[in-house]
Coordinates of C-alpha atoms in Angstrom, one line a residue:
X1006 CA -57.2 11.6 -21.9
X1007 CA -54.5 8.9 -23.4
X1008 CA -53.6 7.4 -26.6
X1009 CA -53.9 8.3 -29.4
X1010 CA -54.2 12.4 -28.1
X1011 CA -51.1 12.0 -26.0
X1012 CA -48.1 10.7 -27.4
X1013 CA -45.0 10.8 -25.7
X1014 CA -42.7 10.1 -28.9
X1015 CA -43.5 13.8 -29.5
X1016 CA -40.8 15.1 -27.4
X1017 CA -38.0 12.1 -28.0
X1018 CA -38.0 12.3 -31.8
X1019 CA -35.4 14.1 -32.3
X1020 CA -32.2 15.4 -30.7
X1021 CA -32.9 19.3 -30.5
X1022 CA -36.3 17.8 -28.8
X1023 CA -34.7 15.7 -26.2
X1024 CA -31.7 18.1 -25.2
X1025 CA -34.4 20.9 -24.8
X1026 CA -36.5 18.9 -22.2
X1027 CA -33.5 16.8 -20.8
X1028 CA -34.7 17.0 -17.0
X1029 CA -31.0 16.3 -15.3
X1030 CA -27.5 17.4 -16.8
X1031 CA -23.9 16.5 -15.9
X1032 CA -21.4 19.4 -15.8
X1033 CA -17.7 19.9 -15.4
X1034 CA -18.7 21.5 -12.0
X1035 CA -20.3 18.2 -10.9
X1036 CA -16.7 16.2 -10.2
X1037 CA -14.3 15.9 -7.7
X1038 CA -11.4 13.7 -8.5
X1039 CA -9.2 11.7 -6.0
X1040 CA -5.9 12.0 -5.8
X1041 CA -3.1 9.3 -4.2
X1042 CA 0.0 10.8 -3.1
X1043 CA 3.1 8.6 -2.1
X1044 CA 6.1 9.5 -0.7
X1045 CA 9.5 8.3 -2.3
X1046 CA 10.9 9.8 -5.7
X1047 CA 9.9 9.8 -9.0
X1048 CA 6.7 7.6 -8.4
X1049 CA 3.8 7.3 -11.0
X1050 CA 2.9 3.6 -10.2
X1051 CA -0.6 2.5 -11.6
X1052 CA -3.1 0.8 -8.8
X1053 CA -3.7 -2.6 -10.2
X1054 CA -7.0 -2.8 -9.8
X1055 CA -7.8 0.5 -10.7
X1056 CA -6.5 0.9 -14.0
X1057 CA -5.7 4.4 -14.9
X1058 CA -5.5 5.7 -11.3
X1059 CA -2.0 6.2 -9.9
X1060 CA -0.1 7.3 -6.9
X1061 CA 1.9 10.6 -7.1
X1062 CA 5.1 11.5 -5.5
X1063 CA 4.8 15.0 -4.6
X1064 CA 8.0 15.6 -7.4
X1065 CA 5.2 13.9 -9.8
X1066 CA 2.0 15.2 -8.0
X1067 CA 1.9 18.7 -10.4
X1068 CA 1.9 16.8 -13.6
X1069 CA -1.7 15.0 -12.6
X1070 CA -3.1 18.5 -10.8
X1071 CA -2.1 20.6 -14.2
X1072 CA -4.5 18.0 -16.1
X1073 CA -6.9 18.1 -13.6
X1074 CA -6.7 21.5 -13.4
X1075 CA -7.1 22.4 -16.8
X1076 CA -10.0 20.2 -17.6
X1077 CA -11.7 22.7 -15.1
X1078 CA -12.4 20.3 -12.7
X1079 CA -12.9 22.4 -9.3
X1080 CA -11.5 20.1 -6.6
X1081 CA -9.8 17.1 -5.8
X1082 CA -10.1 14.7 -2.5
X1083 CA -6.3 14.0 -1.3
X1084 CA -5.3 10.5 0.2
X1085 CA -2.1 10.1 1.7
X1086 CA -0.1 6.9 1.8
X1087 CA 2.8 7.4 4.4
X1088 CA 6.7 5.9 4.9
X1089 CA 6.1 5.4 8.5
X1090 CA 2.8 4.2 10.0
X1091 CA 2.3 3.6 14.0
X1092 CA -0.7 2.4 16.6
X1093 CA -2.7 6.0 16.5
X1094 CA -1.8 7.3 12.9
X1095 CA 0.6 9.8 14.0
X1096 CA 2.0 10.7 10.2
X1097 CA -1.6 11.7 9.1
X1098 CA -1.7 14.6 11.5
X1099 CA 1.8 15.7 11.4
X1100 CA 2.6 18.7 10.1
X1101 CA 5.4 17.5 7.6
X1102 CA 2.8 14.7 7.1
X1103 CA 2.2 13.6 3.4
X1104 CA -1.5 15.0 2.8
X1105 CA -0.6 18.0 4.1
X1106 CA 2.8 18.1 2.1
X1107 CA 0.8 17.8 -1.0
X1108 CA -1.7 20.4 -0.2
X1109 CA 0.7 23.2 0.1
X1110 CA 2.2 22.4 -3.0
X1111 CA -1.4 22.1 -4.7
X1112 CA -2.3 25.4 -3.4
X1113 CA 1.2 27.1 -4.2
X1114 CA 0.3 25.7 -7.9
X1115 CA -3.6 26.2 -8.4
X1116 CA -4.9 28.5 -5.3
X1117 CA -8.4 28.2 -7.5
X1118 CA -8.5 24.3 -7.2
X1119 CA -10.0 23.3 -3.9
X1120 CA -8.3 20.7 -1.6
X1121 CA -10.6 18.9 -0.1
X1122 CA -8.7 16.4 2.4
X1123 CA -9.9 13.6 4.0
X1124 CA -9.8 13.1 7.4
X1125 CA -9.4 9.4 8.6
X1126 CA -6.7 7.4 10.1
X1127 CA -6.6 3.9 8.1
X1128 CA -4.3 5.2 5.8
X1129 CA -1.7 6.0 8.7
X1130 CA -2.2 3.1 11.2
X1131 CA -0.4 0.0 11.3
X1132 CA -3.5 -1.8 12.2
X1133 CA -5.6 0.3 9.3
X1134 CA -8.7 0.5 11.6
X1135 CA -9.9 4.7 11.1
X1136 CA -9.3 5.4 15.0
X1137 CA -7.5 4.1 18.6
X1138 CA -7.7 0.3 18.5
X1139 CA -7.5 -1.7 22.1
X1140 CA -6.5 -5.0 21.0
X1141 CA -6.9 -8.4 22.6
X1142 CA -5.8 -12.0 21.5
X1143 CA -7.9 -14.9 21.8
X1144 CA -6.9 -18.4 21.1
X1145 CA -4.0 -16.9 19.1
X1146 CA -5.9 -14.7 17.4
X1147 CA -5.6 -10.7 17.3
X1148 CA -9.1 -9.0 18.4
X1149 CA -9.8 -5.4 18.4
X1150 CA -12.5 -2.8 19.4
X1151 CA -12.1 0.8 18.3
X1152 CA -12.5 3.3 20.6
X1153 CA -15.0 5.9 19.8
X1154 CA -13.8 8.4 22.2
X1155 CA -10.2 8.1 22.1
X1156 CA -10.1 8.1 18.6
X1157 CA -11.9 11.7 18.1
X1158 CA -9.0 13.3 19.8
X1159 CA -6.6 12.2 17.2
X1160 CA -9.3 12.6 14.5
X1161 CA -9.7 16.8 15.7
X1162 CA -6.0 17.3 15.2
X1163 CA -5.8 15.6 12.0
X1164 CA -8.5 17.9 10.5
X1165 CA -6.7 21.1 12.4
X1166 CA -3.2 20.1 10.7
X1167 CA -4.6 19.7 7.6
X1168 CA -6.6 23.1 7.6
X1169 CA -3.2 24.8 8.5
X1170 CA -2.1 23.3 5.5
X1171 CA -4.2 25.0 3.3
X1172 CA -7.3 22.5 2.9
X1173 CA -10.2 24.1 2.0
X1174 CA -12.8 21.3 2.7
X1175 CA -12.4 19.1 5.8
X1176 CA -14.2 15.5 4.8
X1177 CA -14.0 13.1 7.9
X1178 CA -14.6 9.4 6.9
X1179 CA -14.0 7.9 10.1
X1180 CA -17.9 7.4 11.0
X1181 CA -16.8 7.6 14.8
X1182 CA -20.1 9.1 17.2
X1183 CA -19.5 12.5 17.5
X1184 CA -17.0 13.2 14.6
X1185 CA -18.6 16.0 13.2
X1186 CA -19.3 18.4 16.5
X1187 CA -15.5 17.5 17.7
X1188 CA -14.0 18.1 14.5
X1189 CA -15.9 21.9 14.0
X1190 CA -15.3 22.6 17.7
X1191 CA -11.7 21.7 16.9
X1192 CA -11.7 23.7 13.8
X1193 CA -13.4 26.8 15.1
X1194 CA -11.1 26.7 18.0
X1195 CA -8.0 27.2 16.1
X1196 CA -9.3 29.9 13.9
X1197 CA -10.8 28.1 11.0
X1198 CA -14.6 28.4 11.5
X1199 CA -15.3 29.4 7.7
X1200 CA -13.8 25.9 6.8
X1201 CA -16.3 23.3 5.3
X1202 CA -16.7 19.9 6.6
X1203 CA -18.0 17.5 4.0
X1204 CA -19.4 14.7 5.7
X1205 CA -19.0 11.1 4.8
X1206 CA -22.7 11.1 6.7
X1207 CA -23.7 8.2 5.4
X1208 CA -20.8 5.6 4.8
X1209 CA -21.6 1.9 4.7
X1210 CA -19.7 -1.6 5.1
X1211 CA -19.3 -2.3 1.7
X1212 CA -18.1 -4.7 -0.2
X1213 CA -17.1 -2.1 -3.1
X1214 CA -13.9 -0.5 -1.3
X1215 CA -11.8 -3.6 -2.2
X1216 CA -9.5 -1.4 -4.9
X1217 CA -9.0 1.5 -2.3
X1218 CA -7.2 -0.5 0.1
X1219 CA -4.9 -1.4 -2.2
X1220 CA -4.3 1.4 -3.8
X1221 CA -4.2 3.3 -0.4
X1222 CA -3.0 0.2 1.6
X1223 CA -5.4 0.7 4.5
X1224 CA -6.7 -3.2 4.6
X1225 CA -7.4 -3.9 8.5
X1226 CA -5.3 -6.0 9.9
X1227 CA -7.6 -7.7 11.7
X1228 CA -11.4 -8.0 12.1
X1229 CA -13.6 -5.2 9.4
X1230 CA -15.3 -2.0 10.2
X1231 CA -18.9 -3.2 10.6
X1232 CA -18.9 -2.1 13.7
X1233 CA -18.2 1.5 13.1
X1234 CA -19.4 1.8 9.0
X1235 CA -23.3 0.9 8.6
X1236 CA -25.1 -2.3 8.0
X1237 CA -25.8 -2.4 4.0
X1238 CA -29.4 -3.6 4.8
X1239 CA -30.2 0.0 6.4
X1240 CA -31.8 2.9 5.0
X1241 CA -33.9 4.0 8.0
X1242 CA -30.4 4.4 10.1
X1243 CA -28.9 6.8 7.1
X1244 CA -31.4 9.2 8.2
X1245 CA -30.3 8.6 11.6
X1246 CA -26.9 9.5 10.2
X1247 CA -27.2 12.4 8.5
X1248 CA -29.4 14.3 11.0
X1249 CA -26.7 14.1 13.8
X1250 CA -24.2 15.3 11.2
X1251 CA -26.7 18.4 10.2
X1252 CA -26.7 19.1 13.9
X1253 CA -23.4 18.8 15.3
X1254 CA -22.1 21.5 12.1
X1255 CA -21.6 19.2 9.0
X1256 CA -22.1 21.5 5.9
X1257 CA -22.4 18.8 2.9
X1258 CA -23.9 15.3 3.2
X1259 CA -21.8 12.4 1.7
X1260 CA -23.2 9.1 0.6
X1261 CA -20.7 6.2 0.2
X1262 CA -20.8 3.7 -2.0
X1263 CA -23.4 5.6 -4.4
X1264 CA -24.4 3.3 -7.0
X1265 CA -26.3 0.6 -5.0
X1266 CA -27.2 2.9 -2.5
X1267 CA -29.2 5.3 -4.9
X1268 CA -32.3 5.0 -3.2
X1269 CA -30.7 6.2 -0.2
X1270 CA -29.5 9.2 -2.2
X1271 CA -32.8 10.5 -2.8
X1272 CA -34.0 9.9 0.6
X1273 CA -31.3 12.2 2.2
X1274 CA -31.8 14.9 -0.5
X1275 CA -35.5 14.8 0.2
X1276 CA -35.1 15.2 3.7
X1277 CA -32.4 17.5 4.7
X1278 CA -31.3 21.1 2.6
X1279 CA -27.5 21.0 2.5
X1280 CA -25.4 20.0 -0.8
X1281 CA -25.7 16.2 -1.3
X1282 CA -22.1 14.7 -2.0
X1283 CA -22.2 11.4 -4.2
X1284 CA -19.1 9.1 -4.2
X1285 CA -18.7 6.6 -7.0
X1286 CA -16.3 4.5 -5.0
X1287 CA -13.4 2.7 -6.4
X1288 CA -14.7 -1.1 -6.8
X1289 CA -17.9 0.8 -9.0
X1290 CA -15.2 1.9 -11.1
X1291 CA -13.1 -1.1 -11.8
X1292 CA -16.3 -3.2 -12.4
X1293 CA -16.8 -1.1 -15.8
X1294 CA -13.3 -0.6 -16.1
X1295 CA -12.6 -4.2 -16.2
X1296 CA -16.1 -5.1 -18.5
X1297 CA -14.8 -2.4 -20.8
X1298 CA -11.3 -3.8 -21.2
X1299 CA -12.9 -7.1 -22.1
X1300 CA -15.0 -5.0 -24.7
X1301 CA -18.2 -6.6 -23.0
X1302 CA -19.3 -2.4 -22.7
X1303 CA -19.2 0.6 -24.5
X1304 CA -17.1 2.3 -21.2
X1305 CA -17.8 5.9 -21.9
X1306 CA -21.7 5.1 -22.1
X1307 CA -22.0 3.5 -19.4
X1308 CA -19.7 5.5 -16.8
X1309 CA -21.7 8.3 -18.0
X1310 CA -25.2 7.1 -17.4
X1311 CA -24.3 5.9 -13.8
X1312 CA -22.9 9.3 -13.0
X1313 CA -26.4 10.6 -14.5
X1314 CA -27.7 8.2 -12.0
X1315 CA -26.2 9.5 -9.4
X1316 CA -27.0 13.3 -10.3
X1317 CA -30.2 12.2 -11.1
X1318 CA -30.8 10.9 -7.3
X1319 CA -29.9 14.2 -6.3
X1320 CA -26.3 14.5 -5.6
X1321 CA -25.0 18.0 -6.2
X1322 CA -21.3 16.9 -6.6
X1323 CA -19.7 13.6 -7.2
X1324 CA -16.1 12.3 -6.4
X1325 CA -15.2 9.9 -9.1
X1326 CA -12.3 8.5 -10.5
X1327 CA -13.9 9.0 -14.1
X1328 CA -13.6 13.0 -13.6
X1329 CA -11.0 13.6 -16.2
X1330 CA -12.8 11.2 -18.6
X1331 CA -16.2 12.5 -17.9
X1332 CA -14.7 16.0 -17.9
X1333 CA -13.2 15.1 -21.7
X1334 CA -16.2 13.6 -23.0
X1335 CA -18.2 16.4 -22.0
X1336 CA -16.3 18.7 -23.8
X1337 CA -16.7 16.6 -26.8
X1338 CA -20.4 16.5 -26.7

């Protein structure tokens, strides 16, 4: 049976129509917004290539988790840009350390808001590799090889600092072997077995994290993370991925960069039964920032249909910078 018995105009000619059989919907609850804190005084200093993102000192961080906040917008991911950085990231797990700083004054605020921290090293090291770096030179030339191994020891007390700091979700983005079953051994050791870890299960070499180094000045010093973050060619390896996570304790599933990796979205979700996270990374953003301050695109259309995109694949939360907007607009509609 077809045309002209069926007609599928029936159920988009009218708005009542198409809200009522509207198959995927965008809440509120959906977002998790990123927050840069800084140290110094006094600091509200817009990331260039991310325009309206900015870094916080923690004397300005309550202004920007009031908004947040009240928007309802349940959580926020915490990155931490240090005064002092060293070979093995010591600031990121110290207990005056700046992420941590911030999450005690986040949860002193908002105790309802959940802290969700993340739980590499690039942001700490001098070198801005995400673990222990053994470094060589050749022909004048500084060469390195992280070290799996070494690096998970620093990565466990990381995650256990910032869990006695009041984080409620752990989200380790290091994509060392192993991360996940050393960081919930390490968590349940120290008393903090009902604490999440939200994987970054599926985190590739990407070409899209360009804005995020600047704004959380992490750019390697030398070499790139292929050999630690996956090959962007791969989808059969994601399932790889995620399936060691599920097993060693992860609790979510994180895909990262989300947009051109929706396909891979929808493959995890079909596979595996825990809460899909989404992250609409930080060059996804300024692409449609930057095309909507050229007025080439209607911004609020189209940042809305690719976080649609995104629930649509099957992500059950998303981390984007366009939380607050998308929150607003939401409310409008």
């Amino acid at each position: 049976m077809g045309f002209p018995i069926v007609r599928h105009r029936r159920l988009r000619q009218s708005t009542g129509i198409r809200n009522m059989v509207r198959e995927t919907h965008l809440t509120v609850d959906d977002f998790i917004q990123p927050i840069y804190v800084t140290y110094g005084e006094n600091v509200k200093s817009e990331i260039k290539s991310m325009p309206g993102v900015f870094r916080f000192s923690l004397d300005r961080l309550r202004e920007e988790v009031k908004e947040i906040a009240e928007l309802g917008i349940p959580a926020v991911l915490l990155f931490g840009i240090p005064e002092t950085k060293d070979s093995v990231g010591s600031s990121g797990f110290a207990e005056d350390g700046i992420v941590q700083e911030a999450t005690r004054l986040i949860k002193s605020w908002y105790p309802e808001l959940l802290v969700i921290a993340d739980t590499c090293l690039c942001e700490f090291t001098d070198h801005g590799h995400c673990g222990v770096v053994h470094t060589t030179e050749i022909d004048g030339h500084i060469c390195g090889d992280v070290l799996n191994d070494e690096s998970l020891e620093l990565l466990v007390k990381t995650a256990v600092s910032q869990a006695k700091a009041g984080a409620d979700i752990i989200a380790p983005s290091n994509m060392m072997d192993g991360f996940v079953q050393a960081i919930r051994a390490g968590l349940d050791e120290n008393g903090f077995n009902h604490i999440p870890i939200m994987s970054y299960s599926v985190k590739y070499a990407s070409a899209f994290y360009g804005p995020f180094r600047e704004a959380a000045d992490s750019t390697p010093q030398f070499g790139d993370r292929k050999s630690y973050q996956m090959d962007p060619a791969n989808a059969r390896e994601a399932l790889r991925e995620a399936e060691t996570d599920v097993l060693e304790g992860a609790d979510m599933l994180m895909v990262k960069p989300s947009l051109s990796y929706l396909d891979i979205m929808r493959t995890i979700k079909d596979q595996f039964d825990l809460p899909l996270v989404a992250y609409n990374v930080s060059g996804e953003y300024a692409m449609v920032k930057a095309a909507a301050i050229q007025g080439w695109i209607d911004e609020k259309k189209v940042a809305m249909e690719i976080l649609l995109s995104m629930k649509r694949a099957g992500a059950d939360m998303i981390i984007t910078y366009y939380a607050k907007d998308a929150s607003r607009w939401l409310a409008e509609k």
